Amino acid sequence: MAEIACTHCNLTFDESVMITEQAGDKQLFFCCKGCQGVYHLLESEGLDTFYDKLGDTQLQPASQKSDDLEKFDLEGFKNKYITAHDDGLYEINLIIEGIHCSACVWLNEKVLHKTDGVMEATINYTNNKAKIVWDPDEIQLSKIIETIRSIGYNAYPYDPKLQEERAVKTRKDYYSRILVAVFGSMNIMWIAIAHYAGYFSGMKQEFKDILNVAEFILATPVLFYSGWVFFRGAYYGYKNNIVNMDTLVASGAISAYIYSIYAMVTQRGEVYFDSVAMIITFVLVGKYLEVLSKKHAVDTLDSIMGSTPTEVTVITDNEKSLISIENITLGDTIELKPGEKVVIDGTVTYGQGSFDESSLTGESEPVYKQKGDSILSGSLCLDSVLRYEATKDASSSLLHSIVSLLEESITKKPRIEQLADVISGYFSSIILAIALVSFAGWWFMGGDFEHALIIGISVIVIACPCALGLATPMATLVGISIAAKRGILFKEATFLETMAKSDLLALDKTGTITEGKPSVLHTQTLQAYDQNLLYSLVSTSNHPISKGIAAYLKQNSEILQELPLENIKTIQAKGIEALYQGGKLIGGNASYMQASGLSVDEQTENTLFYFAIEDQLVARFELSDTIREGTAQAIKEIQAMGIRVVMLTGDHEQSAKKVAKEVGITEIHAKLLPQDKAAMIDKFHDEGHVVVMAGDGINDTIALAKSDIAIAMGNGADVAISVSDVVLMDEKPQSIYEAYRLSKRTFRAVKENLGFSLLYNVIAVPLAVMGFVNPLVAALSMSLSSLVVVGNSMRIKFLKFKN
Amino acid sequence: MSENIVILMIGVSTFLGALGLIALLWGVKTGQFDDQSKFIDATHFDNEEDLRDAVMMEEKRKARLKKKEEEKEKKKNYMPAD
């Protein structure tokens, strides 16, 4: 049978399972009711040009969402996320889920614009974040969210007050300052060329004056607007008694500027306005390269808190009521519905069901809970309604304490001092001292104050912080761009240097060393059977083991069909059963088979899955979590670099040992809770190590946030990715090794650059002290030294990786 | 060559350059370069319809302001019957 694309979402399905519809002379196909609904909605609104814009892009099928809409109009929600404008309008920031392409953004904006009461709706193409302004008298937020859902997307709020807004603001600020600086120095440059020409061939004083004034006008905004960051930095340095790069740049630029004004007014000597503008521009660009990528960790923390409910259903005297989580007291009875996230820790009092605790433990198998069992906040109720008694209040519940721990460790993240900062501190003090000494020396010896001042200034100008200022950012920028090409994303340039200094690598097991998905190792067919039956059965379940079996079947046979099954039942922690044309199918673990009266072979250290038809055992599967390809090799190479490799896992000792042995790790710490992992990182710090940690789950996040460099896997949990400093897109352990190689190479280039700029100063500064330097020489040597630094940084591109 | 010509040349060219700079700074300030892909993709979808959309949003704002004004007027003119 032919595969046909859904008219709305473009996903292809078998023709037989599609909903077909005849519209005029066109045959429409839909994969589900949701897609059909959205299509008709768009058509009736006259928005069907969306499909022309969409092209072949595939969307997520539009699912019908559950009805938690009322939570958006509650008071607690309003206080948390909505900001009220002075003119009575409300504003909220949302993250829109399900956006695949620019056509989706177009559609969302369009639909929101058409909604009455919505005053403004802008959606960012890159990160899917939306800002919506509306009139609360005309429309409620729940209605707006419903509109977004009705076209097949979902939206949840976040709080942008923290990191992100600030990062965007700094970037814009730098951008404007650089524009002014570049404009100023480029124009000064061509005026300066006229100046230099006159310097050699002679020029009338009147023309010189005109050029001087023009340079003065252009240099002033560059120094005071663009150079403001350096004055501010120098001021803070002065307050804390530190001499830094900013001090040198600020003092050099301001003294050259004042002297040039003096030379311009008295019509004696040469002006240095071009040097002023150039220093500011070069060093500002270097600084900008550093702030270019700031991470938004706290931002994503908001989005976990945003997806958790602000209210829970409390039962008092058989009456249900919604109560804000802050008002829950110990002993309250709370009701949980399927799909709801637990926000308050407690003990089950009524009912039973399975919980997804993967966000806490990292293990993907659901956990079955019944009366008397404790449930933890952060887990997800999967399949049934149950009631439990609160044993903790909201602020001391596990989820809340993880979030506050995270916030704390992000702000207190250890910072390895950057080499360039250390050097520039000493360098600046020495240069300032030399300048002062040579000024005093020339004044006492020659007695000419003006000449002595020129020499003092030229020492500072020629010492040229440009090369020094560009040394680190240039090299690290080349480093991160090469890394990005290899699927290794460094979020901030300085992380390369920190990583190069690291001597300990801590690895999580599930999801990092292993794939985190069980896959079939052995199969044993006891009787011939129809694989389609097994495939249909396991397809009904979302359990990782069922998924593993389904993936295995798909891989090994070409044509699989889903057969219509009846009476499908999932038996918690045991297996699945269903009827096919009256015949009973069961699949599950050993205890389920024994309960069904079948005797099975249980000899293995792997997870087992059995399949039986009509009480006849037909197949036996052994599954195990597979180790990622090339892990052993990568770990061997990392160890060969002299780095200690440690495994931290929440799993029990036995399986940890088995994996560790296969990949060649000797140091294992097993059975660790999220906090324990973080404590281990702290212990390594106390021992004086610079720690790199790689992990993927929410259970790793605290440890990730505490480590000096955190590496996350590309499809790990969102929080893990957002607190981490490096993301591996291809998830290969080999990439960790490459990241090490690259950061070490980049750090070498940084050291070379710094070495070169110091060497340059050793030659140039004595010349300036002796009074051999004129403005032309200063400007030329400045540009040359910067070029050398840029050229040397480009050499990182020649780094060869194996294969 | 007289000094005035040089002053004029430098002055006019710098002024024209400064106009461009101011336009750029205004663009940065109003957030026109915030979203790079939107900036580029906008050319794909740019048409009359978007212009109409913008006008519609503008009118919505105006209508709301007008309504507010009217309500205010009403409140001001409201005299409790005594």
PDB file of N, CA, C and O in Angstrom, chain A residues 132-189:
ATOM      1  N   ILE A 132       3.827  38.662  24.025  1.00  0.00           N
ATOM      2  CA  ILE A 132       2.446  38.974  23.671  1.00  0.00           C
ATOM      3  C   ILE A 132       1.921  40.060  24.595  1.00  0.00           C
ATOM      4  O   ILE A 132       2.084  39.981  25.811  1.00  0.00           O
ATOM      5  N   VAL A 133       1.331  41.092  24.005  1.00  0.00           N
ATOM      6  CA  VAL A 133       0.711  42.158  24.774  1.00  0.00           C
ATOM      7  C   VAL A 133      -0.774  42.139  24.460  1.00  0.00           C
ATOM      8  O   VAL A 133      -1.146  42.078  23.294  1.00  0.00           O
ATOM      9  N   TRP A 134      -1.610  42.120  25.507  1.00  0.00           N
ATOM     10  CA  TRP A 134      -3.040  42.079  25.227  1.00  0.00           C
ATOM     11  C   TRP A 134      -3.826  42.941  26.205  1.00  0.00           C
ATOM     12  O   TRP A 134      -3.286  43.387  27.215  1.00  0.00           O
ATOM     13  N   ASP A 135      -5.086  43.145  25.861  1.00  0.00           N
ATOM     14  CA  ASP A 135      -5.970  43.961  26.669  1.00  0.00           C
ATOM     15  C   ASP A 135      -6.815  43.038  27.551  1.00  0.00           C
ATOM     16  O   ASP A 135      -7.675  42.317  27.038  1.00  0.00           O
ATOM     17  N   PRO A 136      -6.599  43.042  28.860  1.00  0.00           N
ATOM     18  CA  PRO A 136      -7.304  42.089  29.724  1.00  0.00           C
ATOM     19  C   PRO A 136      -8.816  42.324  29.761  1.00  0.00           C
ATOM     20  O   PRO A 136      -9.561  41.438  30.174  1.00  0.00           O
ATOM     21  N   ASP A 137      -9.262  43.512  29.323  1.00  0.00           N
ATOM     22  CA  ASP A 137     -10.700  43.757  29.322  1.00  0.00           C
ATOM     23  C   ASP A 137     -11.378  43.010  28.181  1.00  0.00           C
ATOM     24  O   ASP A 137     -12.566  42.729  28.228  1.00  0.00           O
ATOM     25  N   GLU A 138     -10.601  42.736  27.129  1.00  0.00           N
ATOM     26  CA  GLU A 138     -11.218  42.137  25.957  1.00  0.00           C
ATOM     27  C   GLU A 138     -11.008  40.642  25.852  1.00  0.00           C
ATOM     28  O   GLU A 138     -11.836  39.936  25.300  1.00  0.00           O
ATOM     29  N   ILE A 139      -9.862  40.161  26.344  1.00  0.00           N
ATOM     30  CA  ILE A 139      -9.573  38.742  26.164  1.00  0.00           C
ATOM     31  C   ILE A 139      -8.798  38.234  27.366  1.00  0.00           C
ATOM     32  O   ILE A 139      -8.070  38.993  28.015  1.00  0.00           O
ATOM     33  N   GLN A 140      -8.974  36.946  27.670  1.00  0.00           N
ATOM     34  CA  GLN A 140      -8.226  36.363  28.775  1.00  0.00           C
ATOM     35  C   GLN A 140      -7.042  35.580  28.227  1.00  0.00           C
ATOM     36  O   GLN A 140      -7.079  35.110  27.100  1.00  0.00           O
ATOM     37  N   LEU A 141      -6.017  35.418  29.064  1.00  0.00           N
ATOM     38  CA  LEU A 141      -4.826  34.710  28.613  1.00  0.00           C
ATOM     39  C   LEU A 141      -5.169  33.285  28.197  1.00  0.00           C
ATOM     40  O   LEU A 141      -4.660  32.779  27.204  1.00  0.00           O
ATOM     41  N   SER A 142      -6.063  32.641  28.951  1.00  0.00           N
ATOM     42  CA  SER A 142      -6.399  31.250  28.625  1.00  0.00           C
ATOM     43  C   SER A 142      -6.939  31.153  27.204  1.00  0.00           C
ATOM     44  O   SER A 142      -6.704  30.185  26.502  1.00  0.00           O
ATOM     45  N   LYS A 143      -7.654  32.183  26.776  1.00  0.00           N
ATOM     46  CA  LYS A 143      -8.223  32.206  25.431  1.00  0.00           C
ATOM     47  C   LYS A 143      -7.085  32.307  24.391  1.00  0.00           C
ATOM     48  O   LYS A 143      -7.136  31.673  23.338  1.00  0.00           O
ATOM     49  N   ILE A 144      -6.081  33.115  24.721  1.00  0.00           N
ATOM     50  CA  ILE A 144      -4.955  33.277  23.797  1.00  0.00           C
ATOM     51  C   ILE A 144      -4.214  31.955  23.652  1.00  0.00           C
ATOM     52  O   ILE A 144      -3.899  31.497  22.557  1.00  0.00           O
ATOM     53  N   ILE A 145      -3.961  31.312  24.802  1.00  0.00           N
ATOM     54  CA  ILE A 145      -3.262  30.027  24.773  1.00  0.00           C
ATOM     55  C   ILE A 145      -4.094  29.004  23.999  1.00  0.00           C
ATOM     56  O   ILE A 145      -3.574  28.215  23.220  1.00  0.00           O
ATOM     57  N   GLU A 146      -5.401  29.058  24.197  1.00  0.00           N
ATOM     58  CA  GLU A 146      -6.284  28.131  23.500  1.00  0.00           C
ATOM     59  C   GLU A 146      -6.188  28.340  21.984  1.00  0.00           C
ATOM     60  O   GLU A 146      -6.189  27.383  21.209  1.00  0.00           O
ATOM     61  N   THR A 147      -6.082  29.613  21.586  1.00  0.00           N
ATOM     62  CA  THR A 147      -5.946  29.919  20.163  1.00  0.00           C
ATOM     63  C   THR A 147      -4.676  29.300  19.597  1.00  0.00           C
ATOM     64  O   THR A 147      -4.676  28.685  18.536  1.00  0.00           O
ATOM     65  N   ILE A 148      -3.582  29.435  20.355  1.00  0.00           N
ATOM     66  CA  ILE A 148      -2.319  28.863  19.902  1.00  0.00           C
ATOM     67  C   ILE A 148      -2.448  27.342  19.812  1.00  0.00           C
ATOM     68  O   ILE A 148      -1.991  26.712  18.864  1.00  0.00           O
ATOM     69  N   ARG A 149      -3.100  26.759  20.819  1.00  0.00           N
ATOM     70  CA  ARG A 149      -3.266  25.301  20.793  1.00  0.00           C
ATOM     71  C   ARG A 149      -4.158  24.855  19.658  1.00  0.00           C
ATOM     72  O   ARG A 149      -3.961  23.798  19.090  1.00  0.00           O
ATOM     73  N   SER A 150      -5.167  25.679  19.330  1.00  0.00           N
ATOM     74  CA  SER A 150      -6.138  25.252  18.321  1.00  0.00           C
ATOM     75  C   SER A 150      -5.489  25.109  16.952  1.00  0.00           C
ATOM     76  O   SER A 150      -5.997  24.409  16.093  1.00  0.00           O
ATOM     77  N   ILE A 151      -4.345  25.756  16.727  1.00  0.00           N
ATOM     78  CA  ILE A 151      -3.684  25.566  15.440  1.00  0.00           C
ATOM     79  C   ILE A 151      -2.526  24.585  15.544  1.00  0.00           C
ATOM     80  O   ILE A 151      -1.678  24.505  14.668  1.00  0.00           O
ATOM     81  N   GLY A 152      -2.491  23.827  16.632  1.00  0.00           N
ATOM     82  CA  GLY A 152      -1.562  22.713  16.700  1.00  0.00           C
ATOM     83  C   GLY A 152      -0.234  23.000  17.363  1.00  0.00           C
ATOM     84  O   GLY A 152       0.701  22.223  17.236  1.00  0.00           O
ATOM     85  N   TYR A 153      -0.120  24.118  18.069  1.00  0.00           N
ATOM     86  CA  TYR A 153       1.117  24.391  18.791  1.00  0.00           C
ATOM     87  C   TYR A 153       0.805  24.447  20.271  1.00  0.00           C
ATOM     88  O   TYR A 153      -0.349  24.407  20.671  1.00  0.00           O
ATOM     89  N   ASN A 154       1.819  24.540  21.107  1.00  0.00           N
ATOM     90  CA  ASN A 154       1.561  24.689  22.532  1.00  0.00           C
ATOM     91  C   ASN A 154       2.424  25.829  23.042  1.00  0.00           C
ATOM     92  O   ASN A 154       3.465  26.148  22.472  1.00  0.00           O
ATOM     93  N   ALA A 155       1.980  26.446  24.134  1.00  0.00           N
ATOM     94  CA  ALA A 155       2.755  27.565  24.659  1.00  0.00           C
ATOM     95  C   ALA A 155       2.843  27.448  26.161  1.00  0.00           C
ATOM     96  O   ALA A 155       1.903  27.016  26.809  1.00  0.00           O
ATOM     97  N   TYR A 156       4.024  27.761  26.713  1.00  0.00           N
ATOM     98  CA  TYR A 156       4.110  27.867  28.167  1.00  0.00           C
ATOM     99  C   TYR A 156       4.966  29.082  28.529  1.00  0.00           C
ATOM    100  O   TYR A 156       5.810  29.495  27.749  1.00  0.00           O
ATOM    101  N   PRO A 157       4.696  29.650  29.677  1.00  0.00           N
ATOM    102  CA  PRO A 157       5.327  30.931  30.014  1.00  0.00           C
ATOM    103  C   PRO A 157       6.740  30.770  30.547  1.00  0.00           C
ATOM    104  O   PRO A 157       7.118  29.700  31.022  1.00  0.00           O
ATOM    105  N   TYR A 158       7.518  31.815  30.459  1.00  0.00           N
ATOM    106  CA  TYR A 158       8.806  31.838  31.137  1.00  0.00           C
ATOM    107  C   TYR A 158       9.080  33.259  31.593  1.00  0.00           C
ATOM    108  O   TYR A 158       8.425  34.196  31.154  1.00  0.00           O
ATOM    109  N   ASP A 159      10.033  33.389  32.473  1.00  0.00           N
ATOM    110  CA  ASP A 159      10.336  34.686  33.063  1.00  0.00           C
ATOM    111  C   ASP A 159      11.644  35.205  32.475  1.00  0.00           C
ATOM    112  O   ASP A 159      12.691  34.651  32.730  1.00  0.00           O
ATOM    113  N   PRO A 160      11.592  36.231  31.628  1.00  0.00           N
ATOM    114  CA  PRO A 160      12.806  36.648  30.929  1.00  0.00           C
ATOM    115  C   PRO A 160      13.628  37.663  31.705  1.00  0.00           C
ATOM    116  O   PRO A 160      14.618  38.152  31.197  1.00  0.00           O
ATOM    117  N   LYS A 161      13.201  37.965  32.941  1.00  0.00           N
ATOM    118  CA  LYS A 161      13.846  39.067  33.653  1.00  0.00           C
ATOM    119  C   LYS A 161      15.325  38.805  33.875  1.00  0.00           C
ATOM    120  O   LYS A 161      16.108  39.720  34.020  1.00  0.00           O
ATOM    121  N   LEU A 162      15.690  37.517  33.951  1.00  0.00           N
ATOM    122  CA  LEU A 162      17.037  37.222  34.422  1.00  0.00           C
ATOM    123  C   LEU A 162      18.060  37.302  33.301  1.00  0.00           C
ATOM    124  O   LEU A 162      18.073  38.258  32.560  1.00  0.00           O
ATOM    125  N   GLN A 163      18.869  36.277  33.223  1.00  0.00           N
ATOM    126  CA  GLN A 163      19.990  36.249  32.284  1.00  0.00           C
ATOM    127  C   GLN A 163      19.727  36.865  30.918  1.00  0.00           C
ATOM    128  O   GLN A 163      20.402  37.775  30.510  1.00  0.00           O
ATOM    129  N   GLU A 164      18.688  36.325  30.254  1.00  0.00           N
ATOM    130  CA  GLU A 164      18.583  36.574  28.834  1.00  0.00           C
ATOM    131  C   GLU A 164      18.489  38.048  28.502  1.00  0.00           C
ATOM    132  O   GLU A 164      19.238  38.556  27.680  1.00  0.00           O
ATOM    133  N   GLU A 165      17.571  38.726  29.187  1.00  0.00           N
ATOM    134  CA  GLU A 165      17.353  40.119  28.864  1.00  0.00           C
ATOM    135  C   GLU A 165      18.656  40.897  29.008  1.00  0.00           C
ATOM    136  O   GLU A 165      18.985  41.762  28.216  1.00  0.00           O
ATOM    137  N   ARG A 166      19.395  40.545  30.051  1.00  0.00           N
ATOM    138  CA  ARG A 166      20.638  41.261  30.289  1.00  0.00           C
ATOM    139  C   ARG A 166      21.657  40.978  29.178  1.00  0.00           C
ATOM    140  O   ARG A 166      22.329  41.876  28.695  1.00  0.00           O
ATOM    141  N   ALA A 167      21.742  39.693  28.778  1.00  0.00           N
ATOM    142  CA  ALA A 167      22.704  39.321  27.730  1.00  0.00           C
ATOM    143  C   ALA A 167      22.392  40.046  26.439  1.00  0.00           C
ATOM    144  O   ALA A 167      23.283  40.583  25.777  1.00  0.00           O
ATOM    145  N   VAL A 168      21.109  40.106  26.090  1.00  0.00           N
ATOM    146  CA  VAL A 168      20.720  40.782  24.853  1.00  0.00           C
ATOM    147  C   VAL A 168      21.057  42.265  24.942  1.00  0.00           C
ATOM    148  O   VAL A 168      21.560  42.861  24.000  1.00  0.00           O
ATOM    149  N   LYS A 169      20.831  42.840  26.111  1.00  0.00           N
ATOM    150  CA  LYS A 169      21.098  44.261  26.288  1.00  0.00           C
ATOM    151  C   LYS A 169      22.589  44.566  26.151  1.00  0.00           C
ATOM    152  O   LYS A 169      22.976  45.525  25.479  1.00  0.00           O
ATOM    153  N   THR A 170      23.427  43.744  26.788  1.00  0.00           N
ATOM    154  CA  THR A 170      24.868  43.973  26.667  1.00  0.00           C
ATOM    155  C   THR A 170      25.306  43.882  25.230  1.00  0.00           C
ATOM    156  O   THR A 170      26.127  44.665  24.760  1.00  0.00           O
ATOM    157  N   ARG A 171      24.746  42.885  24.510  1.00  0.00           N
ATOM    158  CA  ARG A 171      25.175  42.689  23.152  1.00  0.00           C
ATOM    159  C   ARG A 171      24.805  43.902  22.289  1.00  0.00           C
ATOM    160  O   ARG A 171      25.603  44.397  21.516  1.00  0.00           O
ATOM    161  N   LYS A 172      23.596  44.402  22.466  1.00  0.00           N
ATOM    162  CA  LYS A 172      23.152  45.572  21.721  1.00  0.00           C
ATOM    163  C   LYS A 172      24.021  46.767  22.047  1.00  0.00           C
ATOM    164  O   LYS A 172      24.407  47.535  21.173  1.00  0.00           O
ATOM    165  N   ASP A 173      24.309  46.917  23.337  1.00  0.00           N
ATOM    166  CA  ASP A 173      25.109  48.029  23.805  1.00  0.00           C
ATOM    167  C   ASP A 173      26.483  48.018  23.132  1.00  0.00           C
ATOM    168  O   ASP A 173      26.926  49.015  22.570  1.00  0.00           O
ATOM    169  N   TYR A 174      27.119  46.846  23.154  1.00  0.00           N
ATOM    170  CA  TYR A 174      28.436  46.724  22.528  1.00  0.00           C
ATOM    171  C   TYR A 174      28.356  46.999  21.040  1.00  0.00           C
ATOM    172  O   TYR A 174      29.228  47.610  20.455  1.00  0.00           O
ATOM    173  N   TYR A 175      27.284  46.523  20.425  1.00  0.00           N
ATOM    174  CA  TYR A 175      27.109  46.688  19.000  1.00  0.00           C
ATOM    175  C   TYR A 175      27.108  48.163  18.628  1.00  0.00           C
ATOM    176  O   TYR A 175      27.806  48.583  17.716  1.00  0.00           O
ATOM    177  N   SER A 176      26.326  48.962  19.365  1.00  0.00           N
ATOM    178  CA  SER A 176      26.267  50.397  19.080  1.00  0.00           C
ATOM    179  C   SER A 176      27.630  51.035  19.295  1.00  0.00           C
ATOM    180  O   SER A 176      28.089  51.843  18.481  1.00  0.00           O
ATOM    181  N   ARG A 177      28.289  50.653  20.388  1.00  0.00           N
ATOM    182  CA  ARG A 177      29.581  51.256  20.691  1.00  0.00           C
ATOM    183  C   ARG A 177      30.598  50.929  19.596  1.00  0.00           C
ATOM    184  O   ARG A 177      31.405  51.771  19.200  1.00  0.00           O
ATOM    185  N   ILE A 178      30.563  49.685  19.112  1.00  0.00           N
ATOM    186  CA  ILE A 178      31.513  49.298  18.073  1.00  0.00           C
ATOM    187  C   ILE A 178      31.221  50.040  16.777  1.00  0.00           C
ATOM    188  O   ILE A 178      32.141  50.496  16.093  1.00  0.00           O
ATOM    189  N   LEU A 179      29.933  50.202  16.455  1.00  0.00           N
ATOM    190  CA  LEU A 179      29.583  50.936  15.237  1.00  0.00           C
ATOM    191  C   LEU A 179      30.179  52.337  15.271  1.00  0.00           C
ATOM    192  O   LEU A 179      30.808  52.785  14.304  1.00  0.00           O
ATOM    193  N   VAL A 180      30.015  53.017  16.395  1.00  0.00           N
ATOM    194  CA  VAL A 180      30.555  54.370  16.526  1.00  0.00           C
ATOM    195  C   VAL A 180      32.080  54.335  16.424  1.00  0.00           C
ATOM    196  O   VAL A 180      32.693  55.137  15.720  1.00  0.00           O
ATOM    197  N   ALA A 181      32.703  53.364  17.107  1.00  0.00           N
ATOM    198  CA  ALA A 181      34.159  53.289  17.120  1.00  0.00           C
ATOM    199  C   ALA A 181      34.703  53.026  15.718  1.00  0.00           C
ATOM    200  O   ALA A 181      35.660  53.662  15.278  1.00  0.00           O
ATOM    201  N   VAL A 182      34.074  52.089  14.996  1.00  0.00           N
ATOM    202  CA  VAL A 182      34.553  51.760  13.655  1.00  0.00           C
ATOM    203  C   VAL A 182      34.366  52.951  12.722  1.00  0.00           C
ATOM    204  O   VAL A 182      35.272  53.312  11.971  1.00  0.00           O
ATOM    205  N   PHE A 183      33.206  53.582  12.816  1.00  0.00           N
ATOM    206  CA  PHE A 183      32.954  54.757  11.990  1.00  0.00           C
ATOM    207  C   PHE A 183      34.009  55.827  12.264  1.00  0.00           C
ATOM    208  O   PHE A 183      34.649  56.349  11.347  1.00  0.00           O
ATOM    209  N   GLY A 184      34.229  56.119  13.541  1.00  0.00           N
ATOM    210  CA  GLY A 184      35.194  57.159  13.916  1.00  0.00           C
ATOM    211  C   GLY A 184      36.586  56.825  13.437  1.00  0.00           C
ATOM    212  O   GLY A 184      37.245  57.633  12.764  1.00  0.00           O
ATOM    213  N   SER A 185      37.065  55.609  13.716  1.00  0.00           N
ATOM    214  CA  SER A 185      38.466  55.330  13.387  1.00  0.00           C
ATOM    215  C   SER A 185      38.682  55.205  11.883  1.00  0.00           C
ATOM    216  O   SER A 185      39.727  55.577  11.375  1.00  0.00           O
ATOM    217  N   MET A 186      37.675  54.705  11.144  1.00  0.00           N
ATOM    218  CA  MET A 186      37.870  54.625   9.694  1.00  0.00           C
ATOM    219  C   MET A 186      38.016  56.012   9.086  1.00  0.00           C
ATOM    220  O   MET A 186      38.849  56.240   8.214  1.00  0.00           O
ATOM    221  N   ASN A 187      37.199  56.935   9.562  1.00  0.00           N
ATOM    222  CA  ASN A 187      37.297  58.291   9.022  1.00  0.00           C
ATOM    223  C   ASN A 187      38.569  59.000   9.464  1.00  0.00           C
ATOM    224  O   ASN A 187      39.195  59.716   8.685  1.00  0.00           O
ATOM    225  N   ILE A 188      38.957  58.755  10.730  1.00  0.00           N
ATOM    226  CA  ILE A 188      40.201  59.363  11.207  1.00  0.00           C
ATOM    227  C   ILE A 188      41.373  58.825  10.389  1.00  0.00           C
ATOM    228  O   ILE A 188      42.301  59.540  10.038  1.00  0.00           O
ATOM    229  N   MET A 189      41.281  57.528  10.052  1.00  0.00           N
ATOM    230  CA  MET A 189      42.340  56.881   9.297  1.00  0.00           C
ATOM    231  C   MET A 189      42.639  57.630   7.991  1.00  0.00           C
ATOM    232  O   MET A 189      43.779  57.918   7.683  1.00  0.00           O
TER     233      MET A 189
END
